[in-house]
Structures are given as structure tokens and as C-alpha cells.
Amino acid sequence: MKIIIAGGFGVGKTTTVGSISDVPPLTTEAVMTSVAAGVDDNSLTPDKQTTTVAMDFGSLALDDSLKLYLFGTPGQDRFGFMWGDLVRGALGTLVIVDTRRIEDCFPAVDYFENAGIPFAIGVNCFPGQESYSTDEIRWALSVNPAVPIVEFDARSRVSVRDALLVVLDRALACAQAAEASQ
């Protein structure tokens, strides 16, 4: 089963994949250059030295016959051309949000709404960030009330697991709704 991890620049996509993967994740991290400094705003993530330039990949064995394949998208708009290939065949998506710069996830939310791929919003809890209610986040993102919103910590395997379970529940609910309407 294929799950997509998406969101804006520096929200924790690579960390999320790495926290839960049973195998060392494949990453396409490249050192940020002075050219990227003019394009990628890392003022809220000043320690960030690298950025994903293609995708992240990890896997999680659910049992002997079932695996989750996790694909992390690059967060910058300039890499958006590869999203179509990355999401093909995905059951669902976790769109990660950093509430300090919520507008960075708008392209991902729009993409998955337009593609009709089930998704959940994962609010990555960064130290020192202001807390917002689910209703405030839903309003800011203008997402359907059926879209789950969950707080999680991308550094915690258990927290990532719980967020992915929300994505799987959403995908199942959408599949059941589609089946019932036929």
C-alpha cells in the first residue's frame, strides 16, 4: 500500500518517513546553496542545511504479507512537476502542516483535493509554535469537515504511526463511500 507524505518546505516530511520506516529511508537530500537561500525561506528552520530534491522513500511492514510504502514529496513548488508520478497508485496522503507558516501547505491541500486522493492533515508540533484549534486550522486551510486533522510529532515513531492510521481510516472511508454510491 502506497502512502504519500506531502507538505511545504521544511515541515518534517523527511523526518516523518525516517521515524517510521523499518529500513533506512532513501532520501534525495541536497545541500542548500546560496542560490536556494533566495528561493527557500528557512527563517523559521535556520538549522536546516539540506532539502529534498526528488523524494523520500521508506517502508513499514504491517505483517508478513502487507507493507506500507511511504513516499515523501519535495516541498518546493519548483519540484511540483514530479508529483503526478509520485502519487500514482497512492491510497492516501498525510499533508503535513507547520502552523507558523500554514500557507506553505496550500499547494499540497489543493493538489490532493483536485486529484481526489483521500488525505488527512497532520499538524507537526514544533517547539515554541503557537497552538491552534482544529476548527481554526480547518478554517485557515478551507478544507471539508470530513478531512481529519491530527496533531503529531514527526520525530516520534508512535506519533507518526497514529497519524498514518488516520490516513488509512480516511482512505477506507472514501473507498466505502465510493462503493456505496455505485
PDB file of C-alpha atoms in Angstrom:
ATOM      1  CA  MET A   1       0.000   0.000   0.000  1.00  0.00           C
ATOM      2  CA  LYS A   2       1.346   3.385  -1.009  1.00  0.00           C
ATOM      3  CA  ILE A   3       1.012   6.449   1.218  1.00  0.00           C
ATOM      4  CA  ILE A   4       2.218   9.935   0.292  1.00  0.00           C
ATOM      5  CA  ILE A   5       3.786  12.328   2.797  1.00  0.00           C
ATOM      6  CA  ALA A   6       3.390  15.880   1.491  1.00  0.00           C
ATOM      7  CA  GLY A   7       3.512  19.498   2.611  1.00  0.00           C
ATOM      8  CA  GLY A   8       5.540  22.649   2.318  1.00  0.00           C
ATOM      9  CA  PHE A   9       9.257  23.221   2.644  1.00  0.00           C
ATOM     10  CA  GLY A  10      10.752  22.196   5.980  1.00  0.00           C
ATOM     11  CA  VAL A  11       7.571  20.854   7.613  1.00  0.00           C
ATOM     12  CA  GLY A  12       9.042  17.454   8.531  1.00  0.00           C
ATOM     13  CA  LYS A  13       8.326  15.147   5.605  1.00  0.00           C
ATOM     14  CA  THR A  14      11.789  13.535   5.567  1.00  0.00           C
ATOM     15  CA  THR A  15      11.744  13.243   9.361  1.00  0.00           C
ATOM     16  CA  THR A  16       8.296  11.612   9.232  1.00  0.00           C
ATOM     17  CA  VAL A  17       9.403   8.958   6.738  1.00  0.00           C
ATOM     18  CA  GLY A  18      12.621   8.315   8.668  1.00  0.00           C
ATOM     19  CA  SER A  19      10.832   7.999  12.017  1.00  0.00           C
ATOM     20  CA  ILE A  20       8.555   5.169  10.939  1.00  0.00           C
ATOM     21  CA  SER A  21      10.444   3.302   8.217  1.00  0.00           C
ATOM     22  CA  ASP A  22      11.602  -0.245   9.031  1.00  0.00           C
ATOM     23  CA  VAL A  23      14.537   0.206   6.678  1.00  0.00           C
ATOM     24  CA  PRO A  24      16.964   3.101   6.381  1.00  0.00           C
ATOM     25  CA  PRO A  25      14.985   5.536   4.227  1.00  0.00           C
ATOM     26  CA  LEU A  26      16.089   6.530   0.772  1.00  0.00           C
ATOM     27  CA  THR A  27      16.342  10.290   0.690  1.00  0.00           C
ATOM     28  CA  THR A  28      17.305  12.729  -2.011  1.00  0.00           C
ATOM     29  CA  GLU A  29      18.587  15.440   0.267  1.00  0.00           C
ATOM     30  CA  ALA A  30      20.854  18.039  -1.280  1.00  0.00           C
ATOM     31  CA  VAL A  31      22.793  20.752   0.483  1.00  0.00           C
ATOM     32  CA  MET A  32      21.025  24.078   0.285  1.00  0.00           C
ATOM     33  CA  THR A  33      23.044  26.546  -1.723  1.00  0.00           C
ATOM     34  CA  SER A  34      23.212  30.312  -1.612  1.00  0.00           C
ATOM     35  CA  VAL A  35      21.021  30.304  -4.743  1.00  0.00           C
ATOM     36  CA  ALA A  36      18.319  28.367  -2.838  1.00  0.00           C
ATOM     37  CA  ALA A  37      18.522  30.865   0.014  1.00  0.00           C
ATOM     38  CA  GLY A  38      16.813  33.397  -2.229  1.00  0.00           C
ATOM     39  CA  VAL A  39      14.063  30.923  -3.111  1.00  0.00           C
ATOM     40  CA  ASP A  40      13.508  28.795   0.001  1.00  0.00           C
ATOM     41  CA  ASP A  41      12.588  30.654   3.170  1.00  0.00           C
ATOM     42  CA  ASN A  42      14.276  28.869   6.057  1.00  0.00           C
ATOM     43  CA  SER A  43      13.939  31.733   8.535  1.00  0.00           C
ATOM     44  CA  LEU A  44      11.810  29.504  10.792  1.00  0.00           C
ATOM     45  CA  THR A  45      14.084  26.496  10.236  1.00  0.00           C
ATOM     46  CA  PRO A  46      17.547  28.128  10.428  1.00  0.00           C
ATOM     47  CA  ASP A  47      19.323  24.835  11.201  1.00  0.00           C
ATOM     48  CA  LYS A  48      18.007  23.238   8.000  1.00  0.00           C
ATOM     49  CA  GLN A  49      21.033  22.611   5.798  1.00  0.00           C
ATOM     50  CA  THR A  50      19.528  20.241   3.211  1.00  0.00           C
ATOM     51  CA  THR A  51      16.350  19.935   1.181  1.00  0.00           C
ATOM     52  CA  THR A  52      14.595  17.105  -0.663  1.00  0.00           C
ATOM     53  CA  VAL A  53      15.061  17.425  -4.412  1.00  0.00           C
ATOM     54  CA  ALA A  54      13.151  14.361  -5.646  1.00  0.00           C
ATOM     55  CA  MET A  55      11.528  12.184  -2.974  1.00  0.00           C
ATOM     56  CA  ASP A  56      11.950  10.266   0.232  1.00  0.00           C
ATOM     57  CA  PHE A  57      11.112   6.567   0.406  1.00  0.00           C
ATOM     58  CA  GLY A  58      10.618   4.235   3.327  1.00  0.00           C
ATOM     59  CA  SER A  59       8.594   1.157   4.125  1.00  0.00           C
ATOM     60  CA  LEU A  60       6.787  -0.292   7.090  1.00  0.00           C
ATOM     61  CA  ALA A  61       5.841  -3.965   7.365  1.00  0.00           C
ATOM     62  CA  LEU A  62       2.361  -4.303   8.802  1.00  0.00           C
ATOM     63  CA  ASP A  63       2.603  -8.096   8.756  1.00  0.00           C
ATOM     64  CA  ASP A  64       4.327 -10.796   6.685  1.00  0.00           C
ATOM     65  CA  SER A  65       2.227 -10.046   3.615  1.00  0.00           C
ATOM     66  CA  LEU A  66       1.422  -6.342   3.861  1.00  0.00           C
ATOM     67  CA  LYS A  67       3.715  -3.312   3.656  1.00  0.00           C
ATOM     68  CA  LEU A  68       3.174   0.403   3.625  1.00  0.00           C
ATOM     69  CA  TYR A  69       5.373   2.185   1.114  1.00  0.00           C
ATOM     70  CA  LEU A  70       5.913   5.789   2.118  1.00  0.00           C
ATOM     71  CA  PHE A  71       6.805   8.405  -0.468  1.00  0.00           C
ATOM     72  CA  GLY A  72       7.727  11.894   0.709  1.00  0.00           C
ATOM     73  CA  THR A  73       7.288  14.669  -1.848  1.00  0.00           C
ATOM     74  CA  PRO A  74       9.620  17.631  -2.214  1.00  0.00           C
ATOM     75  CA  GLY A  75       8.080  20.711  -0.632  1.00  0.00           C
ATOM     76  CA  GLN A  76       9.033  23.435  -3.079  1.00  0.00           C
ATOM     77  CA  ASP A  77       6.770  24.452  -5.963  1.00  0.00           C
ATOM     78  CA  ARG A  78       9.622  24.084  -8.461  1.00  0.00           C
ATOM     79  CA  PHE A  79       9.552  20.298  -7.908  1.00  0.00           C
ATOM     80  CA  GLY A  80       5.775  20.020  -8.354  1.00  0.00           C
ATOM     81  CA  PHE A  81       6.155  18.554 -11.847  1.00  0.00           C
ATOM     82  CA  MET A  82       7.059  15.163 -10.328  1.00  0.00           C
ATOM     83  CA  TRP A  83       4.075  14.859  -8.003  1.00  0.00           C
ATOM     84  CA  GLY A  84       1.873  13.132 -10.609  1.00  0.00           C
ATOM     85  CA  ASP A  85       4.322  10.252 -10.870  1.00  0.00           C
ATOM     86  CA  LEU A  86       4.840  10.031  -7.102  1.00  0.00           C
ATOM     87  CA  VAL A  87       1.145   9.878  -6.219  1.00  0.00           C
ATOM     88  CA  ARG A  88       0.058   7.401  -8.901  1.00  0.00           C
ATOM     89  CA  GLY A  89      -1.493   4.422  -7.115  1.00  0.00           C
ATOM     90  CA  ALA A  90      -1.497   6.022  -3.662  1.00  0.00           C
ATOM     91  CA  LEU A  91      -4.221   5.066  -1.191  1.00  0.00           C
ATOM     92  CA  GLY A  92      -3.961   8.330   0.669  1.00  0.00           C
ATOM     93  CA  THR A  93      -1.826  11.203   1.839  1.00  0.00           C
ATOM     94  CA  LEU A  94      -0.670  12.841   5.033  1.00  0.00           C
ATOM     95  CA  VAL A  95      -0.357  16.582   4.335  1.00  0.00           C
ATOM     96  CA  ILE A  96       1.955  17.987   6.991  1.00  0.00           C
ATOM     97  CA  VAL A  97       1.359  21.491   8.279  1.00  0.00           C
ATOM     98  CA  ASP A  98       3.590  23.833  10.255  1.00  0.00           C
ATOM     99  CA  THR A  99       1.180  26.399  11.735  1.00  0.00           C
ATOM    100  CA  ARG A 100       3.928  29.039  11.818  1.00  0.00           C
ATOM    101  CA  ARG A 101       3.611  29.173   8.023  1.00  0.00           C
ATOM    102  CA  ILE A 102       0.371  27.439   7.201  1.00  0.00           C
ATOM    103  CA  GLU A 103       0.231  28.953   3.707  1.00  0.00           C
ATOM    104  CA  ASP A 104       3.144  26.693   2.651  1.00  0.00           C
ATOM    105  CA  CYS A 105       0.809  23.679   2.602  1.00  0.00           C
ATOM    106  CA  PHE A 106      -1.890  25.301   0.426  1.00  0.00           C
ATOM    107  CA  PRO A 107      -0.469  23.829  -2.816  1.00  0.00           C
ATOM    108  CA  ALA A 108      -0.459  20.307  -1.332  1.00  0.00           C
ATOM    109  CA  VAL A 109      -4.015  20.606   0.013  1.00  0.00           C
ATOM    110  CA  ASP A 110      -5.222  21.956  -3.346  1.00  0.00           C
ATOM    111  CA  TYR A 111      -3.401  19.214  -5.240  1.00  0.00           C
ATOM    112  CA  PHE A 112      -4.944  16.336  -3.283  1.00  0.00           C
ATOM    113  CA  GLU A 113      -8.414  17.883  -3.228  1.00  0.00           C
ATOM    114  CA  ASN A 114      -8.304  18.301  -7.023  1.00  0.00           C
ATOM    115  CA  ALA A 115      -6.808  14.820  -7.574  1.00  0.00           C
ATOM    116  CA  GLY A 116      -9.499  13.203  -5.435  1.00  0.00           C
ATOM    117  CA  ILE A 117      -6.918  11.376  -3.320  1.00  0.00           C
ATOM    118  CA  PRO A 118      -8.022  10.892   0.306  1.00  0.00           C
ATOM    119  CA  PHE A 119      -5.885  12.880   2.724  1.00  0.00           C
ATOM    120  CA  ALA A 120      -5.561  13.890   6.321  1.00  0.00           C
ATOM    121  CA  ILE A 121      -3.888  16.969   7.746  1.00  0.00           C
ATOM    122  CA  GLY A 122      -1.023  16.304  10.153  1.00  0.00           C
ATOM    123  CA  VAL A 123      -0.087  19.320  12.266  1.00  0.00           C
ATOM    124  CA  ASN A 124       3.575  18.786  13.114  1.00  0.00           C
ATOM    125  CA  CYS A 125       4.210  20.075  16.627  1.00  0.00           C
ATOM    126  CA  PHE A 126       7.315  22.266  16.599  1.00  0.00           C
ATOM    127  CA  PRO A 127       8.749  23.645  19.842  1.00  0.00           C
ATOM    128  CA  GLY A 128       7.532  27.164  20.534  1.00  0.00           C
ATOM    129  CA  GLN A 129       4.828  27.241  17.890  1.00  0.00           C
ATOM    130  CA  GLU A 130       1.501  28.771  18.762  1.00  0.00           C
ATOM    131  CA  SER A 131      -1.314  26.285  19.309  1.00  0.00           C
ATOM    132  CA  TYR A 132      -4.462  26.498  17.204  1.00  0.00           C
ATOM    133  CA  SER A 133      -7.713  24.581  17.487  1.00  0.00           C
ATOM    134  CA  THR A 134      -8.778  22.086  14.856  1.00  0.00           C
ATOM    135  CA  ASP A 135     -11.548  24.478  13.816  1.00  0.00           C
ATOM    136  CA  GLU A 136      -9.054  27.329  13.331  1.00  0.00           C
ATOM    137  CA  ILE A 137      -6.771  25.121  11.217  1.00  0.00           C
ATOM    138  CA  ARG A 138      -9.708  23.806   9.182  1.00  0.00           C
ATOM    139  CA  TRP A 139     -10.877  27.393   8.551  1.00  0.00           C
ATOM    140  CA  ALA A 140      -7.366  28.553   7.555  1.00  0.00           C
ATOM    141  CA  LEU A 141      -6.998  25.635   5.128  1.00  0.00           C
ATOM    142  CA  SER A 142     -10.617  25.788   3.952  1.00  0.00           C
ATOM    143  CA  VAL A 143     -10.898  22.000   3.988  1.00  0.00           C
ATOM    144  CA  ASN A 144     -14.005  19.874   4.069  1.00  0.00           C
ATOM    145  CA  PRO A 145     -15.191  18.857   7.558  1.00  0.00           C
ATOM    146  CA  ALA A 146     -14.655  15.196   6.570  1.00  0.00           C
ATOM    147  CA  VAL A 147     -10.891  15.758   6.245  1.00  0.00           C
ATOM    148  CA  PRO A 148      -9.295  14.605   9.517  1.00  0.00           C
ATOM    149  CA  ILE A 149      -6.862  16.913  11.290  1.00  0.00           C
ATOM    150  CA  VAL A 150      -4.435  15.379  13.766  1.00  0.00           C
ATOM    151  CA  GLU A 151      -1.536  16.770  15.775  1.00  0.00           C
ATOM    152  CA  PHE A 152       1.623  14.671  15.680  1.00  0.00           C
ATOM    153  CA  ASP A 153       5.374  14.801  16.225  1.00  0.00           C
ATOM    154  CA  ALA A 154       7.349  13.804  13.123  1.00  0.00           C
ATOM    155  CA  ARG A 155      10.258  12.691  15.327  1.00  0.00           C
ATOM    156  CA  SER A 156       8.169  10.096  17.181  1.00  0.00           C
ATOM    157  CA  ARG A 157       7.586   6.687  15.620  1.00  0.00           C
ATOM    158  CA  VAL A 158       4.406   6.171  17.674  1.00  0.00           C
ATOM    159  CA  SER A 159       3.062   9.597  16.806  1.00  0.00           C
ATOM    160  CA  VAL A 160       3.757   9.084  13.080  1.00  0.00           C
ATOM    161  CA  ARG A 161       2.096   5.646  13.274  1.00  0.00           C
ATOM    162  CA  ASP A 162      -1.023   7.202  14.767  1.00  0.00           C
ATOM    163  CA  ALA A 163      -1.136   9.884  12.062  1.00  0.00           C
ATOM    164  CA  LEU A 164      -0.759   7.248   9.322  1.00  0.00           C
ATOM    165  CA  LEU A 165      -3.619   5.248  10.856  1.00  0.00           C
ATOM    166  CA  VAL A 166      -5.801   8.346  10.437  1.00  0.00           C
ATOM    167  CA  VAL A 167      -4.810   8.465   6.734  1.00  0.00           C
ATOM    168  CA  LEU A 168      -5.662   4.772   6.309  1.00  0.00           C
ATOM    169  CA  ASP A 169      -9.029   5.264   8.053  1.00  0.00           C
ATOM    170  CA  ARG A 170      -9.784   8.198   5.728  1.00  0.00           C
ATOM    171  CA  ALA A 171      -8.818   6.161   2.641  1.00  0.00           C
ATOM    172  CA  LEU A 172     -11.055   3.286   3.789  1.00  0.00           C
ATOM    173  CA  ALA A 173     -13.984   5.629   4.461  1.00  0.00           C
ATOM    174  CA  CYS A 174     -13.618   7.180   0.991  1.00  0.00           C
ATOM    175  CA  ALA A 175     -13.433   3.742  -0.657  1.00  0.00           C
ATOM    176  CA  GLN A 176     -16.564   2.600   1.206  1.00  0.00           C
ATOM    177  CA  ALA A 177     -18.416   5.764   0.234  1.00  0.00           C
ATOM    178  CA  ALA A 178     -17.447   5.299  -3.414  1.00  0.00           C
ATOM    179  CA  GLU A 179     -18.557   1.676  -3.332  1.00  0.00           C
ATOM    180  CA  ALA A 180     -21.893   2.558  -1.700  1.00  0.00           C
ATOM    181  CA  SER A 181     -22.630   5.162  -4.377  1.00  0.00           C
ATOM    182  CA  GLN A 182     -22.278   2.635  -7.208  1.00  0.00           C
TER     183      GLN A 182
END
